[in-house]
Coordinates of C-alpha atoms in Angstrom, one line a residue:
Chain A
X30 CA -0.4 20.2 -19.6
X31 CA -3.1 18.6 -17.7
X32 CA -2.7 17.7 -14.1
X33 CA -5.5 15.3 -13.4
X34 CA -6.8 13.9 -10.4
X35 CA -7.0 9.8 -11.1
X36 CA -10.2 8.4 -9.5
X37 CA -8.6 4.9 -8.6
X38 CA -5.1 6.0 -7.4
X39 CA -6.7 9.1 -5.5
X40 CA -4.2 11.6 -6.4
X41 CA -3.0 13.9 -9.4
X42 CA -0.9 12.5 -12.3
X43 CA 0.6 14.3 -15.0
X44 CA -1.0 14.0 -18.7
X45 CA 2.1 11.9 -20.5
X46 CA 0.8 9.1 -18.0
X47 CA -3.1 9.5 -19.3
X48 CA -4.8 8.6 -23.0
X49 CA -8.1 10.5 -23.8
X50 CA -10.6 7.8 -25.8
X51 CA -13.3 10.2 -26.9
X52 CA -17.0 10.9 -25.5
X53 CA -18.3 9.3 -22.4
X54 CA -21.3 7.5 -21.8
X55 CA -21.8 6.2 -25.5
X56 CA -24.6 4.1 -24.9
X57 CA -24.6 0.7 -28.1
X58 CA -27.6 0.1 -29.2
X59 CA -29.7 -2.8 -27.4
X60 CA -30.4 -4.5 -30.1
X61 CA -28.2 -3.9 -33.3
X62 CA -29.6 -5.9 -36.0
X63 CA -32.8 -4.1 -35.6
X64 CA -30.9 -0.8 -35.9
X65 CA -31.6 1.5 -38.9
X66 CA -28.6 2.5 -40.9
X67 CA -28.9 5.5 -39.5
X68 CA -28.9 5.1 -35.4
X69 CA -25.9 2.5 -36.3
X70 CA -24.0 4.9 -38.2
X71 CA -24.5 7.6 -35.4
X72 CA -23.6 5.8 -32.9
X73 CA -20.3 4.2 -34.5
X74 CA -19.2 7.6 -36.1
X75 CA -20.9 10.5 -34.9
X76 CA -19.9 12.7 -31.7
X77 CA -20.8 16.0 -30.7
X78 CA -18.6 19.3 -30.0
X79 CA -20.0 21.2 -27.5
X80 CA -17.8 24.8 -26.3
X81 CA -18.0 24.3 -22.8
X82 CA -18.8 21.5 -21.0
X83 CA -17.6 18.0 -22.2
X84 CA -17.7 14.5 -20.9
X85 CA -14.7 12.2 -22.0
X86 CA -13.4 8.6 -21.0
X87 CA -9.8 8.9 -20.3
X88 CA -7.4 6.0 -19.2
X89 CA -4.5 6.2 -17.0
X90 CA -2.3 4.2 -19.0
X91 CA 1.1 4.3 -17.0
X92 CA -0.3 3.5 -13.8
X93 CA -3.4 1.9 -12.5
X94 CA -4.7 1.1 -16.4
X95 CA -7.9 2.3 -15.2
X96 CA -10.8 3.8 -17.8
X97 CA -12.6 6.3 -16.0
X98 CA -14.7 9.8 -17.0
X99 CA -13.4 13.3 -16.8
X100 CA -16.0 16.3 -17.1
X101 CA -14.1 19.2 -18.7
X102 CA -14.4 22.7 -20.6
X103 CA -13.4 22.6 -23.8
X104 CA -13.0 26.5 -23.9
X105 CA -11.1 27.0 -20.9
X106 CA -9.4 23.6 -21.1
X107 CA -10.6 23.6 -16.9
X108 CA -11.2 20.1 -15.7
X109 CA -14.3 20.2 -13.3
X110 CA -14.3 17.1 -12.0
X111 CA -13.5 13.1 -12.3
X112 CA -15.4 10.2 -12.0
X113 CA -14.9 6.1 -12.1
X114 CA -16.6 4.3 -14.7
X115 CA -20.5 3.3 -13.3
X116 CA -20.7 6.3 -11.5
X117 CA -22.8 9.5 -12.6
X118 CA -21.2 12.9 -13.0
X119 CA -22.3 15.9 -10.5
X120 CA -22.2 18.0 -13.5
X121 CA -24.2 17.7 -16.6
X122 CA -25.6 20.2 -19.1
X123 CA -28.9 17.9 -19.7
X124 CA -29.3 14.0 -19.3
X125 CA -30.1 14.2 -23.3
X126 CA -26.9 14.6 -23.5
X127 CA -25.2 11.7 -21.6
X128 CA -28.0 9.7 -23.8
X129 CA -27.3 10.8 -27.0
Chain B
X23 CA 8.0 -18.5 4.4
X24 CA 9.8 -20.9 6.0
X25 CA 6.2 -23.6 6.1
X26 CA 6.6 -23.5 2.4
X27 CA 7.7 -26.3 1.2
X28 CA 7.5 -28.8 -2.0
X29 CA 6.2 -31.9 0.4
X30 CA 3.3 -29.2 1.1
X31 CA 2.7 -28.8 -2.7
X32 CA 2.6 -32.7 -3.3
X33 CA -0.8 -33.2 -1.3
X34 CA -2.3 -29.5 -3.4
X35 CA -4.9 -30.5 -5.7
X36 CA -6.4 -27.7 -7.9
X37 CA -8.8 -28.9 -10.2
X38 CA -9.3 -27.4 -13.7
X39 CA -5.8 -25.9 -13.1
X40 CA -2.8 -26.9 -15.0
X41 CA 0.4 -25.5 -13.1
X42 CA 3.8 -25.6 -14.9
X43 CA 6.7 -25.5 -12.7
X44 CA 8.8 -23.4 -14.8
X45 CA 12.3 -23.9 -13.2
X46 CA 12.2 -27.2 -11.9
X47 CA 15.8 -27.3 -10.9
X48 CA 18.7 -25.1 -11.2
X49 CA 20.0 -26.6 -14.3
X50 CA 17.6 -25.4 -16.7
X51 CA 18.9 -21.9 -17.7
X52 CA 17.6 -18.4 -17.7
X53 CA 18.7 -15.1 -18.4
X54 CA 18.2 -12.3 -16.9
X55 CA 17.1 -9.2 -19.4
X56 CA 20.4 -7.4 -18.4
X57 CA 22.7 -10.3 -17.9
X58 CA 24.7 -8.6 -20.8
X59 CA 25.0 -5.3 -18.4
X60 CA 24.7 -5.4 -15.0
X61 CA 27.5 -7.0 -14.1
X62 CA 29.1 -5.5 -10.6
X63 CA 32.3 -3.7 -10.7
X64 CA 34.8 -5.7 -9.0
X65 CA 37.0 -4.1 -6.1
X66 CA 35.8 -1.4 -3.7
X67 CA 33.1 1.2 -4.5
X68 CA 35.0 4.7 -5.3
X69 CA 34.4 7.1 -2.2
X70 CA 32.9 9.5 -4.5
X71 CA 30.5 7.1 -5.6
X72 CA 26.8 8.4 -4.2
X73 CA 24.6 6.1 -6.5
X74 CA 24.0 2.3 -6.4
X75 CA 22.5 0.1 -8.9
X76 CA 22.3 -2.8 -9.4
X77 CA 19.8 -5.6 -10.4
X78 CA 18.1 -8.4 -8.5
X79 CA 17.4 -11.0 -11.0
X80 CA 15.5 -13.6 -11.8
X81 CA 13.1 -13.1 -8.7
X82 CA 9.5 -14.4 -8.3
X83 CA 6.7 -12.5 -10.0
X84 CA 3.3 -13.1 -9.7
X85 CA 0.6 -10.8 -10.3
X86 CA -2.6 -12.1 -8.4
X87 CA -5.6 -10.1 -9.4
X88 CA -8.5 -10.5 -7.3
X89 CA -11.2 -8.4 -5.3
X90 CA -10.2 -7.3 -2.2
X91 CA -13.6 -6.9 -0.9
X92 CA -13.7 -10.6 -1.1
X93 CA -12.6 -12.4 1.9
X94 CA -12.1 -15.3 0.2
X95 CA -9.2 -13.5 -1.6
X96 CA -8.1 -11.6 1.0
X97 CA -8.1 -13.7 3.9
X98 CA -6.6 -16.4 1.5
X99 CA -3.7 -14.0 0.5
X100 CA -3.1 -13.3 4.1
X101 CA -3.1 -17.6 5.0
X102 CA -0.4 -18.1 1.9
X103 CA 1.7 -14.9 2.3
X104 CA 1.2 -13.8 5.8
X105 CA 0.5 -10.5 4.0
X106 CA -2.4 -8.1 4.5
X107 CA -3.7 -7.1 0.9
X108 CA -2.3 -3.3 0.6
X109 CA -4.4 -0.4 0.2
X110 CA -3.7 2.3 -3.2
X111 CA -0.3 3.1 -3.8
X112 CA 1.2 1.0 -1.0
X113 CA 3.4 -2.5 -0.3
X114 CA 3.9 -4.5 2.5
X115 CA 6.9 -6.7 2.8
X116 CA 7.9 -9.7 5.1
X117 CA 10.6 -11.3 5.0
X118 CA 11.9 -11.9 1.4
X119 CA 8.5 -11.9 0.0
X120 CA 6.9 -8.5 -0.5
X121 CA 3.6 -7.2 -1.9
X122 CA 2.5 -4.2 -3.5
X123 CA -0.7 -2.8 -5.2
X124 CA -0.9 -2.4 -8.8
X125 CA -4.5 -1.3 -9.4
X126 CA -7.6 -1.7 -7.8
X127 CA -8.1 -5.3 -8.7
X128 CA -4.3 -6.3 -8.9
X129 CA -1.4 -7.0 -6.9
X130 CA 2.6 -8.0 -7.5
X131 CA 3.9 -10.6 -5.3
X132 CA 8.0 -10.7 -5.6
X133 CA 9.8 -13.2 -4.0
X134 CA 13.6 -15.6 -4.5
X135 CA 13.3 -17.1 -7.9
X136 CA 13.4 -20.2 -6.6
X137 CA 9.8 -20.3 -5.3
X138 CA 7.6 -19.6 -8.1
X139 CA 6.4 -22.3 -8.5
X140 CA 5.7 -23.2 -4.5
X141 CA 4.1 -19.7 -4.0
X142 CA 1.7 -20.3 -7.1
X143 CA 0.5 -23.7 -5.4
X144 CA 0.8 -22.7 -2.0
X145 CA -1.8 -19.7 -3.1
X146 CA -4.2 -21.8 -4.6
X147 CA -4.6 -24.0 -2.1
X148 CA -5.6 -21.0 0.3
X149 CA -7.7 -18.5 -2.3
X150 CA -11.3 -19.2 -2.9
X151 CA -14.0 -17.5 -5.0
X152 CA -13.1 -15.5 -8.5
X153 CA -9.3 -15.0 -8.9
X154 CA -6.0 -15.3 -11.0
X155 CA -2.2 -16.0 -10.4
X156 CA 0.0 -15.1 -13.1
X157 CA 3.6 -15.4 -13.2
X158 CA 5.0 -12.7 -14.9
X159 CA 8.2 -13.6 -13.7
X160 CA 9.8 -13.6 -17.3
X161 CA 8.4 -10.2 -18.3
X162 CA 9.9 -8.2 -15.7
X163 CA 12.6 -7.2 -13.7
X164 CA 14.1 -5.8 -10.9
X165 CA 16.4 -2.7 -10.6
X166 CA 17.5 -1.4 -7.1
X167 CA 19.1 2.6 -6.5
X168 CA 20.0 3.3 -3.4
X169 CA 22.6 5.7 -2.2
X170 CA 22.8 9.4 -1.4
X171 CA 21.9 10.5 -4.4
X172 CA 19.5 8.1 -5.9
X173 CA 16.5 10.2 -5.4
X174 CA 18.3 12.5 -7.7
X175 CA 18.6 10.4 -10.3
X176 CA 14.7 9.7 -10.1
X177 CA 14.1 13.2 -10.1
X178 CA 15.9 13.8 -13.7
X179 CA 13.9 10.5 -14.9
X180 CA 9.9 10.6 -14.0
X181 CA 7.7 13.3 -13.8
X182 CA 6.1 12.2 -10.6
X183 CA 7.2 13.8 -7.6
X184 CA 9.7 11.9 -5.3
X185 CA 10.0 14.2 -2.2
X186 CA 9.6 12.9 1.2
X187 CA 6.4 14.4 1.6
X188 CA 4.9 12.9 -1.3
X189 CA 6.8 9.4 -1.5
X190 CA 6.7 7.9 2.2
X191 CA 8.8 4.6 2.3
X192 CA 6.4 2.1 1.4
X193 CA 4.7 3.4 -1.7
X194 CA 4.4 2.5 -4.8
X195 CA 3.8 4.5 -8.0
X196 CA 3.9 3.4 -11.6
X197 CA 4.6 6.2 -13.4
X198 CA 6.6 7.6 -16.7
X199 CA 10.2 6.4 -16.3
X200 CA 12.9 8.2 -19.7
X201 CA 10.3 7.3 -22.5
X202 CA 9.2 4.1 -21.3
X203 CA 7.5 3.1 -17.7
X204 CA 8.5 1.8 -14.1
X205 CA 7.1 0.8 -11.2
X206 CA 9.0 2.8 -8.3
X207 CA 8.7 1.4 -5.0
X208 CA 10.1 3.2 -2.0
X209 CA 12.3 0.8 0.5
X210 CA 14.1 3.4 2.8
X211 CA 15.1 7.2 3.0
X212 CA 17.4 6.4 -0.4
X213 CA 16.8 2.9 -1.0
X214 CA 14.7 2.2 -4.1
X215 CA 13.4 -0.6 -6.0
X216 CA 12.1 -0.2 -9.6
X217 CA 9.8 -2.8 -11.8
X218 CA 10.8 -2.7 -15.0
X219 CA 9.6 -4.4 -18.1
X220 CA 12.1 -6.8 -19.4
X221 CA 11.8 -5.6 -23.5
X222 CA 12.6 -2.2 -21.2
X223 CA 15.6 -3.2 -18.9
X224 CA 18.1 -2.7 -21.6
X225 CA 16.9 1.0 -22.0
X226 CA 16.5 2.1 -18.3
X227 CA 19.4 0.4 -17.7
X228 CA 21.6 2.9 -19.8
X229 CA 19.3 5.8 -19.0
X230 CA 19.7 5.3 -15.3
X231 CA 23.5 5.0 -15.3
X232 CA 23.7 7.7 -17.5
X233 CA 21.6 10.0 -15.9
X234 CA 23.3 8.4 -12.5
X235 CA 26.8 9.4 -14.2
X236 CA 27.3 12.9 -12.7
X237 CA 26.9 12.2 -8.9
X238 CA 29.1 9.1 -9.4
X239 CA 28.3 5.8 -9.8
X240 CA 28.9 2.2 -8.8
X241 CA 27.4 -0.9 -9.9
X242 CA 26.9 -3.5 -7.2
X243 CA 25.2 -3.0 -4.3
X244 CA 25.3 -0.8 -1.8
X245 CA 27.0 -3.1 1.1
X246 CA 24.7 -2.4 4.4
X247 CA 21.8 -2.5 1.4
X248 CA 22.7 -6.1 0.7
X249 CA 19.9 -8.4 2.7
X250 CA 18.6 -12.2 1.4
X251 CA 21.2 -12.2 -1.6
X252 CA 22.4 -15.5 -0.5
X253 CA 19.2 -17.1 -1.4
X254 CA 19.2 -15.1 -4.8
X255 CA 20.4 -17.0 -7.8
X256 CA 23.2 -16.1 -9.4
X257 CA 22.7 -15.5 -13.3
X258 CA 25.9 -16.6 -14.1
X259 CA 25.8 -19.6 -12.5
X260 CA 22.8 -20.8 -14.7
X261 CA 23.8 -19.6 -17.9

């Protein structure tokens, strides 16, 4: 079980009350009509799988229904640190990857 | 909340605002979601009873949403409710009306059912700037434990941790609740209110009074925790 630290209500939850929605910082396309097949398709489908660190939106579902970003390793499960939506992690392995 | 008052809501103009009054007089019936259960024992509480439950029905809900960097909101909210806007996790309460945090952006205003309608006006005519009013009044309801034990009970029912240290009187915590969700609000050292959806009441309900069932319990109030019942509609008197 996670115990995680929730950004907006400024204290740790358990998990049951949080939903993980994939990788942060998924940025769409400015323009998506003059997207190739290709950029479209990668950035509807295609997410990476790093071992070690990992940047996920989570929202805290039963309680303040908040999105925000959690920075965790996926090969010690340790969560390093929290963040609300807008702001910028301490922690990043390369801005390439935020981008990407 | 005594200035409240419908001659005050004649004279409120709102424009590009429809507002419904959805009870305008006590003939039109409602229902509260557990009308079918929470019925209070009759006669004397056993002595070995050491939980309360009971529910106050068919209150005033509205959900105003709102930034409370705004002082258009907040000082408005303050003018219509004579409330200051709580900070995270905490409710403020005057009178019968009380008001608690939600999220960031969100607060619940509960009140007697009876006022809906004159809050809702009442609140328009003082906010200013980007903001909503909801009432939510027919989603939700409210479930009160109180009594020696009730923090017991809680403790068998949510993960989150009810201690003294971690649950002052005055917060407010929506957290996992059996297999649905509540809103638990702290009144006094074991007096507790709990938000609960109305599709939900049925369920938390029977979980509470089951999980209630080995300390002893009574339903009906607790007597010294019975305060502004006389303005509180009786369900069975609109039904």
């Amino acid at each position: 079980m996670f115990y995680i630290y929730c950004p907006y209500c400024g204290e740790h939850r358990e998990e049951e009350e949080f939903h993980a929605k994939g990788q942060a910082h998924l940025a769409r396309p400015e323009d998506p009509d003059a997207c190739s097949d290709e950029e479209w398709g990668n950035f509807l489908y295609f997410r990476s799988n790093p071992r070690g660190l990992y940047h996920e939106l989570w929202v805290h579902a039963i309680g303040c229904r908040k999105f925000f970003n959690i920075a965790r390793d996926t090969q010690t499960y340790e969560i390093l640190e929290t963040y609300r939506i807008g702001e910028s992690p301490n922690l990043s392995q390369s801005t390439e990857q935020l981008q990407s | 909340m005594s200035e409240v008052t419908n001659t005050a809501v004649d004279t409120a103009v709102t424009p590009g605002v429809a507002l419904m009054d959805q009870q305008p007089d006590s003939t039109v019936p409602a229902r509260s979601p557990l009308h079918h259960v929470a019925r209070a024992q009759t006669g004397q509480a056993s002595a070995n009873a050491r939980v309360f439950i009971w529910e106050e029905a068919l209150k005033t809900h509205l959900v105003l949403r709102g930034n409370a960097e705004s002082a258009g909101f907040r000082d408005g909210v303050k003018a219509a409710t004579g409330l200051d806007l709580p900070e995270a996790l905490q409710s403020q309460s005057k009178g019968d009306w009380s008001l608690s945090w939600i999220t960031p952006d969100e607060w619940l205003l509960v009140g007697p059912g009876d006022q809906a309608f004159t809050m809702e006006s009442h609140l328009r005519n003082h906010l200013d700037g980007h903001y909503a009013i909801i009432n939510v009044g027919g989603g939700q309801s409210i479930v009160r434990l109180s009594g020696a034990e009730a923090r017991s009970v809680l403790m068998k029912s949510c993960p989150y941790d009810v201690h003294d240290r971690n649950f002052p009187v005055g917060k407010i915590v929506t957290t996992v609740l059996g297999k649905t969700q509540a809103t638990l609000r702290r009144l006094g050292d074991s007096d507790w209110e709990l938000v609960v959806r109305r599709s939900f009441a049925d369920y938390i309900w029977r979980w509470l009074l089951d999980a209630a069932g080995e300390y002893g319990v009574h339903v009906g109030p607790l007597l010294t925790a019975v305060r502004g019942q006389a303005s509180q509609k009786a369900d069975a008197s609109t039904v």
